[in-house]
Structures are given as C-alpha cells and as structure tokens.
Amino acid sequence: MAGQNPTLYAYVSDPNFEIAPFGLAKHRGRIQAQGSKLEESVAWNRDTPSTVSEGLAMVDELEAKLSETDRKLRKTEFEKARKLLKMLEMLIGLMLLFQILIK
C-alpha cells in the first residue's frame, strides 16, 4: 500500500486457519513500510503462527531499518501497529477465558 503506514500482508485469506498453496509454510507474511523511495519489510515464513510478542519485535525490527527521518514520519503509524497487536493480545486472552467459562 502506498503511504507512510506500516502494513501487514498475508498470503492466504485467513493466515490463522489456511495453508498457502504449493507447499509454502502455513503462516507467511510481512510487515512493510513504504513511501517515496522507501520499501522496507520484515517477513515471516513458518509452520506456526507468530505470537504477539514476536509481532511486536518485528515492528521494532522494521522501525530500526528506517532512517531517523522515515521513523519520525511514520511514528504515529508504528504506534498504531503496536497498539493493534496489544489489543489483539487482549482479545485472544478474552477468547481463552470465555472458552474456559463455557466448559
């Protein structure tokens, strides 16, 4: 995507439940920052889902790849990406709690 935002990509419509065709790993994608003369990313390709902690580490890794100027331009978007991952972690926790309560 164009713009100053880090984006998440997946190679299947639902990377939590589907397997990529042609024998590719089950969980594959990348976090990417794009813009004017910029295209940096951190990719993953593995048989198990990434954890929220690993996702946060990938966001940190991507941010570290950028110049100071590009980091400043994308500060808000990196904060949003981290917030989204932390909200996902809370949602997963609530789902697990709900599963325990309904048993």
CSV table of N, CA, C and O in Angstrom, one decimal:
chain,number,residue,atom,x,y,z
A,1,MET,N,0.8,-1.2,0.0
A,1,MET,CA,0.0,0.0,0.0
A,1,MET,C,0.9,1.2,0.0
A,1,MET,O,1.9,1.3,0.6
A,2,ALA,N,0.5,2.2,-0.7
A,2,ALA,CA,1.2,3.5,-0.7
A,2,ALA,C,1.0,4.2,0.6
A,2,ALA,O,0.0,4.0,1.3
A,3,GLY,N,1.8,5.1,0.9
A,3,GLY,CA,1.7,6.0,2.0
A,3,GLY,C,2.8,5.8,3.0
A,3,GLY,O,3.8,5.2,2.8
A,4,GLN,N,2.5,6.3,4.2
A,4,GLN,CA,3.6,6.2,5.2
A,4,GLN,C,3.3,5.2,6.3
A,4,GLN,O,3.9,5.2,7.4
A,5,ASN,N,2.4,4.3,6.1
A,5,ASN,CA,2.0,3.4,7.1
A,5,ASN,C,2.6,2.0,7.0
A,5,ASN,O,2.8,1.5,5.9
A,6,PRO,N,3.1,1.4,8.1
A,6,PRO,CA,3.5,0.0,8.1
A,6,PRO,C,2.2,-0.8,7.9
A,6,PRO,O,1.2,-0.5,8.4
A,7,THR,N,2.3,-1.8,7.0
A,7,THR,CA,1.2,-2.6,6.7
A,7,THR,C,1.5,-4.1,7.0
A,7,THR,O,2.7,-4.5,6.9
A,8,LEU,N,0.5,-4.9,7.2
A,8,LEU,CA,0.6,-6.3,7.4
A,8,LEU,C,0.1,-7.0,6.1
A,8,LEU,O,-0.9,-6.7,5.6
A,9,TYR,N,0.9,-8.0,5.7
A,9,TYR,CA,0.5,-8.8,4.5
A,9,TYR,C,0.4,-10.2,4.9
A,9,TYR,O,1.2,-10.7,5.7
A,10,ALA,N,-0.5,-10.9,4.3
A,10,ALA,CA,-0.6,-12.4,4.4
A,10,ALA,C,-0.9,-12.9,3.0
A,10,ALA,O,-1.4,-12.3,2.2
A,11,TYR,N,-0.5,-14.2,2.8
A,11,TYR,CA,-0.6,-14.8,1.5
A,11,TYR,C,-1.8,-15.8,1.4
A,11,TYR,O,-1.9,-16.4,0.4
A,12,VAL,N,-2.6,-15.8,2.4
A,12,VAL,CA,-3.8,-16.6,2.3
A,12,VAL,C,-4.9,-15.7,2.9
A,12,VAL,O,-4.6,-14.7,3.6
A,13,SER,N,-6.2,-15.9,2.6
A,13,SER,CA,-7.2,-15.0,3.1
A,13,SER,C,-7.3,-15.0,4.6
A,13,SER,O,-7.7,-14.0,5.2
A,14,ASP,N,-7.1,-16.1,5.3
A,14,ASP,CA,-7.1,-16.1,6.7
A,14,ASP,C,-5.9,-16.9,7.2
A,14,ASP,O,-5.9,-18.1,7.3
A,15,PRO,N,-4.7,-16.2,7.5
A,15,PRO,CA,-3.5,-16.9,7.8
A,15,PRO,C,-3.5,-17.7,9.1
A,15,PRO,O,-2.7,-18.5,9.4
A,16,ASN,N,-4.6,-17.5,9.9
A,16,ASN,CA,-4.7,-18.3,11.1
A,16,ASN,C,-5.3,-19.7,10.9
A,16,ASN,O,-5.1,-20.6,11.7
A,17,PHE,N,-6.0,-19.9,9.7
A,17,PHE,CA,-6.6,-21.2,9.5
A,17,PHE,C,-6.3,-21.8,8.2
A,17,PHE,O,-6.7,-22.9,7.9
A,18,GLU,N,-5.7,-21.1,7.3
A,18,GLU,CA,-5.5,-21.7,5.9
A,18,GLU,C,-4.0,-22.0,5.7
A,18,GLU,O,-3.1,-21.4,6.2
A,19,ILE,N,-3.8,-22.9,4.8
A,19,ILE,CA,-2.4,-23.2,4.3
A,19,ILE,C,-2.2,-22.6,3.0
A,19,ILE,O,-3.0,-22.8,2.1
A,20,ALA,N,-1.1,-22.0,2.8
A,20,ALA,CA,-0.7,-21.5,1.5
A,20,ALA,C,-0.5,-22.6,0.5
A,20,ALA,O,0.0,-23.7,0.8
A,21,PRO,N,-0.9,-22.4,-0.8
A,21,PRO,CA,-0.7,-23.4,-1.8
A,21,PRO,C,0.7,-23.7,-2.1
A,21,PRO,O,1.6,-22.9,-1.7
A,22,PHE,N,1.0,-24.7,-2.9
A,22,PHE,CA,2.3,-25.1,-3.4
A,22,PHE,C,3.3,-25.4,-2.3
A,22,PHE,O,4.5,-25.2,-2.5
A,23,GLY,N,2.9,-25.9,-1.2
A,23,GLY,CA,3.8,-26.4,-0.2
A,23,GLY,C,4.5,-25.3,0.6
A,23,GLY,O,5.5,-25.5,1.3
A,24,LEU,N,4.0,-24.0,0.6
A,24,LEU,CA,4.6,-23.0,1.3
A,24,LEU,C,4.2,-23.1,2.8
A,24,LEU,O,3.3,-23.8,3.1
A,25,ALA,N,4.9,-22.4,3.7
A,25,ALA,CA,4.6,-22.5,5.1
A,25,ALA,C,3.2,-22.1,5.4
A,25,ALA,O,2.6,-21.3,4.6
A,26,LYS,N,2.6,-22.6,6.4
A,26,LYS,CA,1.3,-22.3,6.8
A,26,LYS,C,1.1,-20.8,7.2
A,26,LYS,O,0.0,-20.2,7.0
A,27,HIS,N,2.1,-20.2,7.8
A,27,HIS,CA,2.0,-18.8,8.3
A,27,HIS,C,3.1,-18.0,7.7
A,27,HIS,O,4.3,-18.1,8.0
A,28,ARG,N,2.7,-17.1,6.7
A,28,ARG,CA,3.7,-16.4,6.0
A,28,ARG,C,3.2,-15.0,5.7
A,28,ARG,O,2.0,-14.8,5.5
A,29,GLY,N,4.0,-14.0,5.8
A,29,GLY,CA,3.6,-12.6,5.5
A,29,GLY,C,4.7,-11.7,5.8
A,29,GLY,O,5.9,-12.1,5.9
A,30,ARG,N,4.4,-10.4,5.9
A,30,ARG,CA,5.4,-9.4,6.2
A,30,ARG,C,4.7,-8.1,6.7
A,30,ARG,O,3.6,-7.9,6.5
A,31,ILE,N,5.5,-7.4,7.5
A,31,ILE,CA,5.2,-6.1,7.9
A,31,ILE,C,6.0,-5.1,7.1
A,31,ILE,O,7.2,-5.3,7.0
A,32,GLN,N,5.4,-4.2,6.5
A,32,GLN,CA,6.1,-3.4,5.5
A,32,GLN,C,5.9,-1.9,5.7
A,32,GLN,O,4.8,-1.5,6.0
A,33,ALA,N,6.9,-1.1,5.4
A,33,ALA,CA,6.8,0.4,5.4
A,33,ALA,C,7.1,0.8,3.9
A,33,ALA,O,8.2,0.4,3.4
A,34,GLN,N,6.3,1.6,3.4
A,34,GLN,CA,6.5,2.1,2.0
A,34,GLN,C,6.3,3.6,2.0
A,34,GLN,O,5.6,4.2,2.8
A,35,GLY,N,6.9,4.2,1.0
A,35,GLY,CA,6.7,5.6,0.8
A,35,GLY,C,7.6,6.1,-0.4
A,35,GLY,O,8.1,5.3,-1.1
A,36,SER,N,7.8,7.4,-0.5
A,36,SER,CA,8.6,7.9,-1.5
A,36,SER,C,10.1,7.4,-1.4
A,36,SER,O,10.7,7.6,-0.4
A,37,LYS,N,10.5,6.6,-2.3
A,37,LYS,CA,11.8,6.0,-2.3
A,37,LYS,C,12.1,5.1,-1.1
A,37,LYS,O,13.2,4.9,-0.7
A,38,LEU,N,11.0,4.5,-0.5
A,38,LEU,CA,11.2,3.6,0.6
A,38,LEU,C,10.4,2.4,0.4
A,38,LEU,O,9.2,2.4,0.1
A,39,GLU,N,11.0,1.3,0.6
A,39,GLU,CA,10.3,0.0,0.7
A,39,GLU,C,11.2,-0.9,1.6
A,39,GLU,O,12.2,-1.5,1.2
A,40,GLU,N,10.8,-1.1,2.8
A,40,GLU,CA,11.4,-1.9,3.8
A,40,GLU,C,10.4,-2.9,4.4
A,40,GLU,O,9.2,-2.5,4.5
A,41,SER,N,10.8,-4.1,4.7
A,41,SER,CA,9.9,-5.0,5.3
A,41,SER,C,10.6,-6.0,6.2
A,41,SER,O,11.8,-6.2,6.1
A,42,VAL,N,9.8,-6.7,7.0
A,42,VAL,CA,10.2,-7.8,7.9
A,42,VAL,C,9.3,-8.9,7.5
A,42,VAL,O,8.1,-8.8,7.7
A,43,ALA,N,9.8,-10.0,7.1
A,43,ALA,CA,9.0,-11.1,6.6
A,43,ALA,C,9.0,-12.3,7.6
A,43,ALA,O,10.0,-12.4,8.4
A,44,TRP,N,8.0,-13.1,7.6
A,44,TRP,CA,8.0,-14.4,8.3
A,44,TRP,C,7.5,-15.5,7.4
A,44,TRP,O,6.7,-15.2,6.5
A,45,ASN,N,7.9,-16.7,7.6
A,45,ASN,CA,7.6,-17.9,6.8
A,45,ASN,C,7.8,-19.1,7.7
A,45,ASN,O,8.9,-19.5,7.9
A,46,ARG,N,6.7,-19.6,8.3
A,46,ARG,CA,6.9,-20.6,9.3
A,46,ARG,C,5.6,-21.5,9.4
A,46,ARG,O,4.6,-21.1,8.9
A,47,ASP,N,5.8,-22.6,10.1
A,47,ASP,CA,4.6,-23.5,10.2
A,47,ASP,C,3.7,-23.2,11.4
A,47,ASP,O,2.6,-23.7,11.5
A,48,THR,N,4.2,-22.4,12.3
A,48,THR,CA,3.4,-22.0,13.5
A,48,THR,C,3.1,-20.5,13.4
A,48,THR,O,3.9,-19.7,12.9
A,49,PRO,N,1.9,-20.1,14.0
A,49,PRO,CA,1.6,-18.6,14.0
A,49,PRO,C,2.6,-17.9,14.8
A,49,PRO,O,3.2,-18.4,15.8
A,50,SER,N,2.9,-16.6,14.5
A,50,SER,CA,3.7,-15.7,15.3
A,50,SER,C,2.9,-15.3,16.5
A,50,SER,O,1.7,-15.2,16.5
A,51,THR,N,3.6,-15.1,17.6
A,51,THR,CA,3.0,-14.6,18.8
A,51,THR,C,2.9,-13.1,18.7
A,51,THR,O,3.6,-12.5,17.9
A,52,VAL,N,2.1,-12.5,19.6
A,52,VAL,CA,2.0,-11.1,19.7
A,52,VAL,C,3.4,-10.5,20.0
A,52,VAL,O,3.8,-9.5,19.4
A,53,SER,N,4.1,-11.1,20.9
A,53,SER,CA,5.5,-10.7,21.3
A,53,SER,C,6.4,-10.7,20.1
A,53,SER,O,7.2,-9.7,19.8
A,54,GLU,N,6.3,-11.7,19.2
A,54,GLU,CA,7.1,-11.8,18.0
A,54,GLU,C,6.7,-10.7,17.0
A,54,GLU,O,7.5,-10.1,16.4
A,55,GLY,N,5.4,-10.4,17.0
A,55,GLY,CA,4.9,-9.4,16.1
A,55,GLY,C,5.4,-8.0,16.5
A,55,GLY,O,5.8,-7.2,15.7
A,56,LEU,N,5.4,-7.8,17.8
A,56,LEU,CA,5.9,-6.5,18.3
A,56,LEU,C,7.4,-6.4,18.0
A,56,LEU,O,7.9,-5.3,17.6
A,57,ALA,N,8.1,-7.5,18.1
A,57,ALA,CA,9.6,-7.5,17.8
A,57,ALA,C,9.8,-7.2,16.3
A,57,ALA,O,10.8,-6.5,16.0
A,58,MET,N,8.9,-7.7,15.5
A,58,MET,CA,9.0,-7.5,14.0
A,58,MET,C,8.8,-6.0,13.7
A,58,MET,O,9.4,-5.4,12.9
A,59,VAL,N,7.8,-5.4,14.4
A,59,VAL,CA,7.6,-4.0,14.2
A,59,VAL,C,8.8,-3.2,14.6
A,59,VAL,O,9.2,-2.3,13.9
A,60,ASP,N,9.4,-3.6,15.8
A,60,ASP,CA,10.6,-2.9,16.2
A,60,ASP,C,11.7,-3.0,15.2
A,60,ASP,O,12.5,-2.1,14.9
A,61,GLU,N,11.9,-4.3,14.7
A,61,GLU,CA,12.9,-4.5,13.7
A,61,GLU,C,12.7,-3.7,12.4
A,61,GLU,O,13.7,-3.1,11.9
A,62,LEU,N,11.5,-3.6,12.0
A,62,LEU,CA,11.2,-2.8,10.8
A,62,LEU,C,11.5,-1.3,11.1
A,62,LEU,O,12.2,-0.7,10.3
A,63,GLU,N,11.1,-0.8,12.2
A,63,GLU,CA,11.3,0.6,12.5
A,63,GLU,C,12.8,0.9,12.6
A,63,GLU,O,13.3,1.9,12.1
A,64,ALA,N,13.6,-0.1,13.1
A,64,ALA,CA,15.1,0.1,13.2
A,64,ALA,C,15.7,0.1,11.9
A,64,ALA,O,16.8,0.7,11.7
A,65,LYS,N,15.1,-0.5,10.8
A,65,LYS,CA,15.7,-0.4,9.5
A,65,LYS,C,15.6,0.9,8.8
A,65,LYS,O,16.3,1.2,7.8
A,66,LEU,N,14.7,1.8,9.3
A,66,LEU,CA,14.4,3.0,8.7
A,66,LEU,C,15.4,4.1,9.1
A,66,LEU,O,15.9,4.1,10.2
A,67,SER,N,15.5,5.1,8.3
A,67,SER,CA,16.3,6.3,8.7
A,67,SER,C,15.6,7.0,9.8
A,67,SER,O,14.4,6.9,10.0
A,68,GLU,N,16.3,7.9,10.5
A,68,GLU,CA,15.7,8.7,11.5
A,68,GLU,C,14.5,9.5,11.0
A,68,GLU,O,13.4,9.6,11.6
A,69,THR,N,14.7,10.1,9.8
A,69,THR,CA,13.6,10.9,9.1
A,69,THR,C,12.4,10.0,8.9
A,69,THR,O,11.3,10.4,9.2
A,70,ASP,N,12.6,8.8,8.3
A,70,ASP,CA,11.5,8.0,8.0
A,70,ASP,C,10.8,7.5,9.2
A,70,ASP,O,9.6,7.3,9.3
A,71,ARG,N,11.6,7.2,10.3
A,71,ARG,CA,11.0,6.8,11.6
A,71,ARG,C,10.1,7.9,12.1
A,71,ARG,O,9.0,7.7,12.6
A,72,LYS,N,10.6,9.2,12.0
A,72,LYS,CA,9.8,10.3,12.5
A,72,LYS,C,8.5,10.5,11.7
A,72,LYS,O,7.4,10.7,12.3
A,73,LEU,N,8.6,10.3,10.4
A,73,LEU,CA,7.4,10.4,9.5
A,73,LEU,C,6.4,9.4,9.8
A,73,LEU,O,5.2,9.6,9.6
A,74,ARG,N,6.8,8.2,10.3
A,74,ARG,CA,5.9,7.1,10.5
A,74,ARG,C,5.6,6.8,12.0
A,74,ARG,O,5.1,5.7,12.3
A,75,LYS,N,6.0,7.7,12.8
A,75,LYS,CA,5.9,7.4,14.3
A,75,LYS,C,4.5,7.1,14.7
A,75,LYS,O,4.3,6.1,15.4
A,76,THR,N,3.5,7.8,14.2
A,76,THR,CA,2.1,7.5,14.6
A,76,THR,C,1.7,6.2,14.1
A,76,THR,O,1.0,5.4,14.8
A,77,GLU,N,2.1,5.8,12.9
A,77,GLU,CA,1.7,4.5,12.3
A,77,GLU,C,2.3,3.4,13.0
A,77,GLU,O,1.7,2.3,13.2
A,78,PHE,N,3.6,3.5,13.4
A,78,PHE,CA,4.2,2.5,14.2
A,78,PHE,C,3.5,2.3,15.6
A,78,PHE,O,3.3,1.2,16.1
A,79,GLU,N,3.1,3.4,16.2
A,79,GLU,CA,2.4,3.4,17.5
A,79,GLU,C,1.0,2.7,17.3
A,79,GLU,O,0.6,1.8,18.1
A,80,LYS,N,0.3,2.9,16.1
A,80,LYS,CA,-0.9,2.3,15.8
A,80,LYS,C,-0.7,0.8,15.7
A,80,LYS,O,-1.5,0.0,16.1
A,81,ALA,N,0.3,0.4,15.0
A,81,ALA,CA,0.6,-1.1,14.8
A,81,ALA,C,0.9,-1.8,16.1
A,81,ALA,O,0.3,-2.9,16.3
A,82,ARG,N,1.6,-1.1,17.0
A,82,ARG,CA,1.9,-1.7,18.3
A,82,ARG,C,0.6,-1.8,19.1
A,82,ARG,O,0.3,-2.8,19.8
A,83,LYS,N,-0.2,-0.8,19.0
A,83,LYS,CA,-1.5,-0.8,19.8
A,83,LYS,C,-2.4,-1.9,19.3
A,83,LYS,O,-3.1,-2.6,20.0
A,84,LEU,N,-2.5,-2.0,17.9
A,84,LEU,CA,-3.3,-3.1,17.3
A,84,LEU,C,-2.8,-4.5,17.8
A,84,LEU,O,-3.7,-5.3,18.2
A,85,LEU,N,-1.5,-4.7,17.8
A,85,LEU,CA,-1.0,-6.0,18.3
A,85,LEU,C,-1.4,-6.2,19.8
A,85,LEU,O,-1.7,-7.3,20.2
A,86,LYS,N,-1.2,-5.2,20.6
A,86,LYS,CA,-1.5,-5.3,22.0
A,86,LYS,C,-3.0,-5.6,22.2
A,86,LYS,O,-3.4,-6.3,23.1
A,87,MET,N,-3.9,-4.9,21.4
A,87,MET,CA,-5.3,-5.2,21.5
A,87,MET,C,-5.7,-6.6,21.1
A,87,MET,O,-6.5,-7.3,21.7
A,88,LEU,N,-4.9,-7.1,20.1
A,88,LEU,CA,-5.1,-8.5,19.7
A,88,LEU,C,-4.8,-9.4,20.8
A,88,LEU,O,-5.5,-10.4,21.0
A,89,GLU,N,-3.7,-9.1,21.5
A,89,GLU,CA,-3.3,-10.0,22.6
A,89,GLU,C,-4.4,-10.0,23.7
A,89,GLU,O,-4.7,-11.1,24.2
A,90,MET,N,-5.0,-8.9,24.0
A,90,MET,CA,-6.1,-8.8,25.0
A,90,MET,C,-7.3,-9.6,24.5
A,90,MET,O,-7.9,-10.3,25.2
A,91,LEU,N,-7.6,-9.5,23.2
A,91,LEU,CA,-8.7,-10.2,22.6
A,91,LEU,C,-8.5,-11.7,22.7
A,91,LEU,O,-9.5,-12.4,23.0
A,92,ILE,N,-7.3,-12.2,22.4
A,92,ILE,CA,-7.0,-13.6,22.5
A,92,ILE,C,-7.2,-14.1,23.9
A,92,ILE,O,-7.8,-15.1,24.2
A,93,GLY,N,-6.7,-13.3,24.9
A,93,GLY,CA,-6.9,-13.6,26.3
A,93,GLY,C,-8.4,-13.7,26.7
A,93,GLY,O,-8.8,-14.6,27.4
A,94,LEU,N,-9.2,-12.8,26.2
A,94,LEU,CA,-10.6,-12.8,26.5
A,94,LEU,C,-11.3,-14.1,25.9
A,94,LEU,O,-12.1,-14.7,26.5
A,95,MET,N,-10.9,-14.4,24.7
A,95,MET,CA,-11.4,-15.6,24.0
A,95,MET,C,-11.1,-16.9,24.8
A,95,MET,O,-11.9,-17.7,24.9
A,96,LEU,N,-9.8,-16.9,25.2
A,96,LEU,CA,-9.4,-18.1,26.0
A,96,LEU,C,-10.2,-18.2,27.3
A,96,LEU,O,-10.6,-19.3,27.7
A,97,LEU,N,-10.4,-17.1,28.0
A,97,LEU,CA,-11.2,-17.0,29.2
A,97,LEU,C,-12.6,-17.5,28.9
A,97,LEU,O,-13.2,-18.2,29.7
A,98,PHE,N,-13.2,-17.0,27.9
A,98,PHE,CA,-14.6,-17.3,27.5
A,98,PHE,C,-14.7,-18.8,27.3
A,98,PHE,O,-15.6,-19.5,27.7
A,99,GLN,N,-13.7,-19.4,26.6
A,99,GLN,CA,-13.7,-20.9,26.4
A,99,GLN,C,-13.6,-21.6,27.7
A,99,GLN,O,-14.3,-22.7,27.8
A,100,ILE,N,-12.9,-21.2,28.6
A,100,ILE,CA,-12.8,-21.8,29.9
A,100,ILE,C,-14.1,-21.7,30.7
A,100,ILE,O,-14.6,-22.7,31.2
A,101,LEU,N,-14.8,-20.5,30.6
A,101,LEU,CA,-16.0,-20.3,31.3
A,101,LEU,C,-17.2,-21.1,30.7
A,101,LEU,O,-18.1,-21.4,31.5
A,102,ILE,N,-17.2,-21.4,29.5
A,102,ILE,CA,-18.3,-22.1,28.9
A,102,ILE,C,-18.2,-23.6,29.0
A,102,ILE,O,-19.1,-24.3,28.6
A,103,LYS,N,-17.1,-24.1,29.4
A,103,LYS,CA,-16.9,-25.5,29.6
A,103,LYS,C,-17.6,-26.1,30.8
A,103,LYS,O,-17.8,-25.5,31.7
